[in-house]
Coordinates of C-alpha atoms in Angstrom, one line a residue:
X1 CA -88.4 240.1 -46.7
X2 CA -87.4 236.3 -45.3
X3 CA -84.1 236.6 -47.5
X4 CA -83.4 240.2 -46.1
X5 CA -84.2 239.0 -42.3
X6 CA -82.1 235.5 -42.6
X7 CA -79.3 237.6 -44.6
X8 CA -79.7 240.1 -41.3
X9 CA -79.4 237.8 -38.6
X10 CA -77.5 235.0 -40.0
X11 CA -75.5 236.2 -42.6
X12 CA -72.2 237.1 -40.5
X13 CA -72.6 234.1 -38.4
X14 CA -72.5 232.4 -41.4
X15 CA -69.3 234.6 -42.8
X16 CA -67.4 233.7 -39.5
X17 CA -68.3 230.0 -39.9
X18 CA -66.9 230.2 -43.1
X19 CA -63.8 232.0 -42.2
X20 CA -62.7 230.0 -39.7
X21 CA -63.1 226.6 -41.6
X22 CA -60.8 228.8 -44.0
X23 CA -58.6 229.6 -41.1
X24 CA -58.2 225.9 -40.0
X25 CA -57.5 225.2 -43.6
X26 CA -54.6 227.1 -43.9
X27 CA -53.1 226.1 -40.7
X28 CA -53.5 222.2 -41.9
X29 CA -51.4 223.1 -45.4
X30 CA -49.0 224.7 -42.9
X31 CA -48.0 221.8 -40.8
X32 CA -49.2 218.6 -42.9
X33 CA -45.8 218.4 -43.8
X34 CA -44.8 217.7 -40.3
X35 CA -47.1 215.1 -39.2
X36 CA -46.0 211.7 -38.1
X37 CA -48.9 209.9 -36.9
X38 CA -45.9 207.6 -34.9
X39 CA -45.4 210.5 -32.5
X40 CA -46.8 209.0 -29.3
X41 CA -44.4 205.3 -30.3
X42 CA -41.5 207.6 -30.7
X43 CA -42.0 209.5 -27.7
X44 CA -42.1 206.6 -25.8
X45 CA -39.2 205.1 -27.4
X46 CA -37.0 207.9 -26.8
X47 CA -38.1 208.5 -23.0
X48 CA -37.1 204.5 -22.1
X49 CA -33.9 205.3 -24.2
X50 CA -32.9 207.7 -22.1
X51 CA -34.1 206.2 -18.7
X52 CA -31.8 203.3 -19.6
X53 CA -29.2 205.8 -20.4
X54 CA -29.0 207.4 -17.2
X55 CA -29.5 203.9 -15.1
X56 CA -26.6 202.6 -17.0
X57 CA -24.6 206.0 -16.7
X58 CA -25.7 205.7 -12.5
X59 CA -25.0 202.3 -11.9
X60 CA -21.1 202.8 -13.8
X61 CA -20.8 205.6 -11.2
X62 CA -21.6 203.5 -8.2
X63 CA -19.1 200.7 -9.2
X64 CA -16.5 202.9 -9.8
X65 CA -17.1 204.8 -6.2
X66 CA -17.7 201.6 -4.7
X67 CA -14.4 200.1 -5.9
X68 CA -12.7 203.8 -5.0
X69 CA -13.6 203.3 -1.3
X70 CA -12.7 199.8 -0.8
X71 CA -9.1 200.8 -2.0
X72 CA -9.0 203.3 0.1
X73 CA -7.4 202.3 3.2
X74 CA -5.3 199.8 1.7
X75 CA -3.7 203.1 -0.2
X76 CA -3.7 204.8 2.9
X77 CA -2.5 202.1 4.8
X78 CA 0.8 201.5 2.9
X79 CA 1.2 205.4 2.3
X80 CA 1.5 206.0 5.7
X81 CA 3.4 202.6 6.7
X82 CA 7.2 204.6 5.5
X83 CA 6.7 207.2 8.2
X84 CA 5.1 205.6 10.9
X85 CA 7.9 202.6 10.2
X86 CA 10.9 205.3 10.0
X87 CA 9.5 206.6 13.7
X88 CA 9.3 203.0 15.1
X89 CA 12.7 202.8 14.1
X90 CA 13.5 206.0 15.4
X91 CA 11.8 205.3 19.0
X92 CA 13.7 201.9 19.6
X93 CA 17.0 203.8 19.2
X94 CA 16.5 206.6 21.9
X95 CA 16.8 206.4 25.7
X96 CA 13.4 205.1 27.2
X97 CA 11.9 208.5 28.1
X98 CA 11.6 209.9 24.8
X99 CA 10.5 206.5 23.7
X100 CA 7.3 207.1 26.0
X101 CA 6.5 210.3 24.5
X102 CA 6.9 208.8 20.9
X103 CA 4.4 206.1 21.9
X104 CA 2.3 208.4 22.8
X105 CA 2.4 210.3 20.0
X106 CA 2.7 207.5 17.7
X107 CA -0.5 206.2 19.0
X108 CA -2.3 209.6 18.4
X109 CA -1.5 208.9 14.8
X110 CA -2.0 205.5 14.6
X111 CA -5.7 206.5 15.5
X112 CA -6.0 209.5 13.1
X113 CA -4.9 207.1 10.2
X114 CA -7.6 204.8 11.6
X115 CA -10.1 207.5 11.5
X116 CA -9.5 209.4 8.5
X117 CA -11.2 205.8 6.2
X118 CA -13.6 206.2 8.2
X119 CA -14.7 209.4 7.4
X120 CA -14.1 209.2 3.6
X121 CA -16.4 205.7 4.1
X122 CA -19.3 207.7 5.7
X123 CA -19.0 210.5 2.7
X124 CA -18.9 208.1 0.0
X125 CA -21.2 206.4 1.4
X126 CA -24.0 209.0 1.3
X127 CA -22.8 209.8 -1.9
X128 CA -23.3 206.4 -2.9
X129 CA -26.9 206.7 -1.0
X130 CA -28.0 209.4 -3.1
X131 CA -26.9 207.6 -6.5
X132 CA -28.9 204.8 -5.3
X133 CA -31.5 206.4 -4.1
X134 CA -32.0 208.2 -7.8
X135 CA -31.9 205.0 -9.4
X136 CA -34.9 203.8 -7.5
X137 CA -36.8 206.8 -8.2
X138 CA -35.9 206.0 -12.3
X139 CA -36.8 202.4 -11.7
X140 CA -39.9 203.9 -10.6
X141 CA -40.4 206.2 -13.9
X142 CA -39.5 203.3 -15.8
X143 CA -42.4 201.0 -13.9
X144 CA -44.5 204.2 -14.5
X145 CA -43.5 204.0 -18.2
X146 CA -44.6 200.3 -18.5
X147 CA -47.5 200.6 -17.0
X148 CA -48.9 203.9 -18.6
X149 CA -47.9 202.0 -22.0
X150 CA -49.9 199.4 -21.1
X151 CA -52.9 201.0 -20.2
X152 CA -52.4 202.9 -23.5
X153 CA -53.1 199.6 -24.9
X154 CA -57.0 199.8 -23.4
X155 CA -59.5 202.2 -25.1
X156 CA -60.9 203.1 -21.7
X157 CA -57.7 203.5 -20.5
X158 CA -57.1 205.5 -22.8
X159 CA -59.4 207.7 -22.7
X160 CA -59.3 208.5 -18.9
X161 CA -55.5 209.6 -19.8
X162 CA -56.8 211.7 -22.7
X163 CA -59.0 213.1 -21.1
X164 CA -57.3 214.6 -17.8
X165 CA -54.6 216.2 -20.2
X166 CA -57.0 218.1 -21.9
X167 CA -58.8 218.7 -18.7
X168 CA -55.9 220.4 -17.3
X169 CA -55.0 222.1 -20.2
X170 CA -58.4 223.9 -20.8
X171 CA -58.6 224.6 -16.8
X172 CA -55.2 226.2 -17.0
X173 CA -56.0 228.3 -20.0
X174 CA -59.1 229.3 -20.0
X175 CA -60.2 230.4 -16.6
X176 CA -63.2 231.7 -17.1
X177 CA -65.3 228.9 -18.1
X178 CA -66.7 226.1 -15.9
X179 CA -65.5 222.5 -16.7
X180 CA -66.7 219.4 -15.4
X181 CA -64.9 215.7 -15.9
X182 CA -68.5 213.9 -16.3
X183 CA -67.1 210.2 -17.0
X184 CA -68.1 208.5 -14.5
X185 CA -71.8 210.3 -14.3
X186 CA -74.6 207.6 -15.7
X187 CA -72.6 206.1 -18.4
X188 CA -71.8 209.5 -19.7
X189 CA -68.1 210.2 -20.6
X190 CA -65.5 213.2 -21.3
X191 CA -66.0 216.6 -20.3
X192 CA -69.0 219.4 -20.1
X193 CA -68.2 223.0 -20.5
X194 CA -71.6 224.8 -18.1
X195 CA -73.9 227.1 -19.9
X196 CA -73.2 230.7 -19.0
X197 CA -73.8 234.3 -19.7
X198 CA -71.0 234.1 -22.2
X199 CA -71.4 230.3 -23.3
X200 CA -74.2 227.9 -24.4
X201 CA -73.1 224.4 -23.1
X202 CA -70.7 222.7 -25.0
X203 CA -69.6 218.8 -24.4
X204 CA -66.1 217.9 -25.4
X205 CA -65.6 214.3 -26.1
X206 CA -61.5 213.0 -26.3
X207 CA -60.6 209.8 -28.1
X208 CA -56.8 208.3 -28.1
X209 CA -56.6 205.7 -30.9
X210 CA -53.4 203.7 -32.1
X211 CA -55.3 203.9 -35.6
X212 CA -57.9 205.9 -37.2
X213 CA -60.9 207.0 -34.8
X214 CA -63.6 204.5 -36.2
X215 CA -66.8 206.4 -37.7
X216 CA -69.2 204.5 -34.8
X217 CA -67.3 207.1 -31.8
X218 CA -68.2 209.6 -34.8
X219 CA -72.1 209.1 -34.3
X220 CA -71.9 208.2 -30.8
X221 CA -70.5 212.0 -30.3
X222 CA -73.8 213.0 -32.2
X223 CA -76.3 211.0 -29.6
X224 CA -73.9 212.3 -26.6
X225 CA -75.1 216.1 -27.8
X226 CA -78.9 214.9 -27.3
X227 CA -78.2 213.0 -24.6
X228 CA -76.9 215.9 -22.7
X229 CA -79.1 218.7 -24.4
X230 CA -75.6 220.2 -25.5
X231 CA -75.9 222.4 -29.0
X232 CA -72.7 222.3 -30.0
X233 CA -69.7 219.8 -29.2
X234 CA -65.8 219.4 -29.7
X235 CA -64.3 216.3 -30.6
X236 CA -60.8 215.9 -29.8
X237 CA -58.2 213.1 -31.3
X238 CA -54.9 212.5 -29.6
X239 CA -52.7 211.3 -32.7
X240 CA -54.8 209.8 -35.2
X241 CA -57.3 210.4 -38.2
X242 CA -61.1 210.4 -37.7
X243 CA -63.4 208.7 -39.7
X244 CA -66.5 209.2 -40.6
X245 CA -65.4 211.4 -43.9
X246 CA -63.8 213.6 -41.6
X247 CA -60.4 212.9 -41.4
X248 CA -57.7 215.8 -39.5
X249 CA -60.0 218.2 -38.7
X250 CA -63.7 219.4 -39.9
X251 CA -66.6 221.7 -39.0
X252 CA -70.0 219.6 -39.6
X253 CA -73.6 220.2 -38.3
X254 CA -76.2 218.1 -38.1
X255 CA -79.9 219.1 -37.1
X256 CA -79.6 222.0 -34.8
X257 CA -75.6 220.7 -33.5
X258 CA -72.4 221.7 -34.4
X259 CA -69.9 219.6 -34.5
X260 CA -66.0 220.6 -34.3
X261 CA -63.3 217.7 -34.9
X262 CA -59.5 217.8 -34.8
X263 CA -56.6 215.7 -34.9
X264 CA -54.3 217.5 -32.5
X265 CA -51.6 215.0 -33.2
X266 CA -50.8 217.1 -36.2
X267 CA -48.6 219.8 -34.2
X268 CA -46.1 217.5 -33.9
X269 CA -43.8 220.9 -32.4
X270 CA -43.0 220.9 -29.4
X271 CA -45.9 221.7 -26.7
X272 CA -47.9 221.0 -29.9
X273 CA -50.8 218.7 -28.1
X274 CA -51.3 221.7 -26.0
X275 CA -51.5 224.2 -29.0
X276 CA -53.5 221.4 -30.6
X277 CA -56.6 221.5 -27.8
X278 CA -56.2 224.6 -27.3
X279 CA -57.1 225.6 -30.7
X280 CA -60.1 222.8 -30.8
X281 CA -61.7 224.6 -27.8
X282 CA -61.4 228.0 -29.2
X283 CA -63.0 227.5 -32.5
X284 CA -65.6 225.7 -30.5
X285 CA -66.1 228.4 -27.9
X286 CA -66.4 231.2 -30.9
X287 CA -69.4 228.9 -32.2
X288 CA -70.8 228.5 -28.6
X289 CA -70.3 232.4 -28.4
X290 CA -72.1 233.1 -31.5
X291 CA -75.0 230.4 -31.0
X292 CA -75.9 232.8 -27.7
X293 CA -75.9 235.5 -29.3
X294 CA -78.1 234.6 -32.0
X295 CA -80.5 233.4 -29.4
X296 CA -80.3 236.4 -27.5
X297 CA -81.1 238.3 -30.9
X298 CA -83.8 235.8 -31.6
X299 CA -85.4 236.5 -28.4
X300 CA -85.4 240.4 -28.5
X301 CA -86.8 240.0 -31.8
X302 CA -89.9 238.2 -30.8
X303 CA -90.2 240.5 -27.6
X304 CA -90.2 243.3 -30.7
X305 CA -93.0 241.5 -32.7
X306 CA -94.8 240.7 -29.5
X307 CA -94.7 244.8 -28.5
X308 CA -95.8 245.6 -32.4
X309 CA -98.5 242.9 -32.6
X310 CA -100.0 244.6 -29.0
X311 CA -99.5 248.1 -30.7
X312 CA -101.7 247.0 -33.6
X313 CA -104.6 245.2 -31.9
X314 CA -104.7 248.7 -29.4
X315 CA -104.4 250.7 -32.6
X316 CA -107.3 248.4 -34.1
X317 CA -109.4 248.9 -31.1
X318 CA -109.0 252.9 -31.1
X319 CA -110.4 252.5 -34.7
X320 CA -113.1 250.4 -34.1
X321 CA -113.8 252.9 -31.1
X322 CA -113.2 256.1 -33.3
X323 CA -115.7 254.3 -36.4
X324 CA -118.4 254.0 -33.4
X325 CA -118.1 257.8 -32.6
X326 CA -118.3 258.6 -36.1
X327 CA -121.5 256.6 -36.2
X328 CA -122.7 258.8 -33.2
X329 CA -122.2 261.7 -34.7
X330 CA -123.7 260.7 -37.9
X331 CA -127.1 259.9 -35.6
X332 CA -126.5 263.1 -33.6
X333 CA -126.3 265.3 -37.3
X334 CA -129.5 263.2 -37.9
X335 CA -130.9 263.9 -35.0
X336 CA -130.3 267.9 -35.5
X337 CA -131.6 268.1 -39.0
X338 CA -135.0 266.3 -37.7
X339 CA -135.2 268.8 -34.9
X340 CA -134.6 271.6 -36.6
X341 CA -137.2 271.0 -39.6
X342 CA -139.4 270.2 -36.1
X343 CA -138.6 273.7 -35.3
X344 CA -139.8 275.0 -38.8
X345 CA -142.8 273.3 -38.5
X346 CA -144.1 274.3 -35.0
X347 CA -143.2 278.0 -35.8
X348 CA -145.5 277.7 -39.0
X349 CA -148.3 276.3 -36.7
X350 CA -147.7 278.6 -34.6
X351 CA -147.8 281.1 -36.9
X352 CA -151.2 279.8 -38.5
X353 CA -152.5 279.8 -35.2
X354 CA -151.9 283.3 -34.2
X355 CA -153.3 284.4 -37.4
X356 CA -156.4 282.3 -37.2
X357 CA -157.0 283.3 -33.5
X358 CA -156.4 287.4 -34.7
X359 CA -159.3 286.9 -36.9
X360 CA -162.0 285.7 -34.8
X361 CA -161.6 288.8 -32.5
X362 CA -161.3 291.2 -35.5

């Protein structure tokens, strides 16, 4: 029957449908308690807190090494001015030829104490180099900072951020499938997963609001799926709430597509965003997976009917040729019974005749 076919082919799609949306329920009664739909503001918060931290922390360090070395060789100066005074005295009370050799010696001194500032200067100053050299490069994080914050601020800044970190997630875990960055392909946006032996095409669309997703991306995601021919599509939010009556997360279909939306700003843990699309793709990939398959099914079926509809019209056609013979043969049995009453009746002329002819001569 219809009910036992649809029930055949269908039904455990169906059952897995229904156990992952059961599976994705559970997860969000296991971390809705952790949400803060502030993450991405208190990330940033805390990532400029430190940066000024550690400029503040650097720069104290400088000073302090800065002042060290310009102290130096006064210390050194007066630390050494007892002995080098004591020898001076020394010299001008001996005769003058050990007063030569002093000078000489003394002069040898004289320049090592020159030279020893000198070197601590050069090493302090690389040190001092390096500390610099660091702060530059988190001057440079914290210009980086600004203007990624910024551009955070613009939706299609946005979304070109969003989506390269989903990008790279989904390239770097799941290598087998194909993914293309389509945004800047006639006006199309977000990424396409390639149809393949394992895969039917699937296009993942990535949104990054400061508030809720508004409903209009909702349906614009539904046109996308025509407009690239796609069956199935994932729709990824980077921190908040999707309208559209669909909130965190939700499995919809319309038509012939399938729609899979989640929040992944909800695993708030940490490498959560990762877990997060991760999780979106793979629930959309087992969908993808099982679409193929039912149209692999579908299309051995009708190669089935196709080989049972050419079985019947041949085994109609032997029929029609065995109902023909059987018409023969009842001509041909017709045929024989017409002879053989033929037979009967020229051996009873014959008969007549031989008697007839025996009488004349008799």
């Amino acid at each position: 029957t219809s009910e036992e076919c649809i029930e055949k082919y269908f039904g455990s799609i169906s059952q897995e449908f229904r156990d992952k949306v059961k599976e994705i329920s559970e997860l969000k009664a296991e971390v809705e308690k952790e949400i803060s739909e502030e993450l991405p503001t208190i990330i940033k918060e805390k990532i400029e807190l430190e940066i000024k931290s550690k400029m503040v922390e650097l720069e104290t360090h400088i000073k302090a090494l800065s002042d060290f070395k310009n102290q130096l060789r006064p210390a050194l100066e007066a630390e050494l001015s007892g002995p080098l005074g004591a020898l001076e005295q020394i010299k001008n009370e001996m005769p003058d030829s050990i007063k030569k050799q002093l000078d000489g010696q003394i002069d040898a001194l004289r320049k090592v104490t020159d030279s020893i500032p000198n070197m601590l200067k050069g090493q302090l100053d690389k040190h001092v180099s390096d500390l610099e050299h660091n702060i530059e490069q988190i001057k440079t994080c914290s210009e980086s900072l600004s203007q990624y914050v910024k551009m955070m601020g613009v939706a299609t800044g946005k979304g070109t951020i969003g989506e390269e970190i989903v990008y790279t997630t989904l390239v770097n875990n799941f290598k087998d499938d194909t993914f293309e960055l389509v945004s800047k392909k006639g006006g199309y946006s977000d990424i396409l997963v390639k149809e393949s032996s394992e895969l039917t095409e699937i296009l993942i669309e990535v949104k990054n609001y400061k508030n809720e997703v508004p409903s209009e991306q909702v349906e614009k995601f539904w046109r996308d799926l025509d407009l690239h021919k796609a069956p199935i599509g994932c729709f990824i939010s980077l921190g908040s709430r999707i309208q559209g009556s669909i909130g965190d997360y939700k499995i919809e279909t319309r038509g012939n597509k399938i729609g899979v939306f989640l929040n992944v700003g909800i695993f708030n843990t940490p490498g959560g965003f990762e877990d997060g699309i991760k999780m979106a793709y793979f629930i959309t990939r087992k969908f993808s997976q099982a679409l193929l398959r039912m149209r692999k099914e579908s299309l051995e079926e009708d190669e089935l009917r196709k080989k049972i509809d050419f079985i019947y019209k041949e085994i109609d056609a032997i029929k029609s040729q065995i109902d023909r013979i059987s018409k023969v043969g009842e001509e041909l049995t017709k045929i024989s019974s017409i002879a053989n009453k033929s037979i009967i009746m020229l051996n009873e002329i014959y008969a007549e005749t031989q008697k007839r002819i025996s009488s004349i001569f008799t």
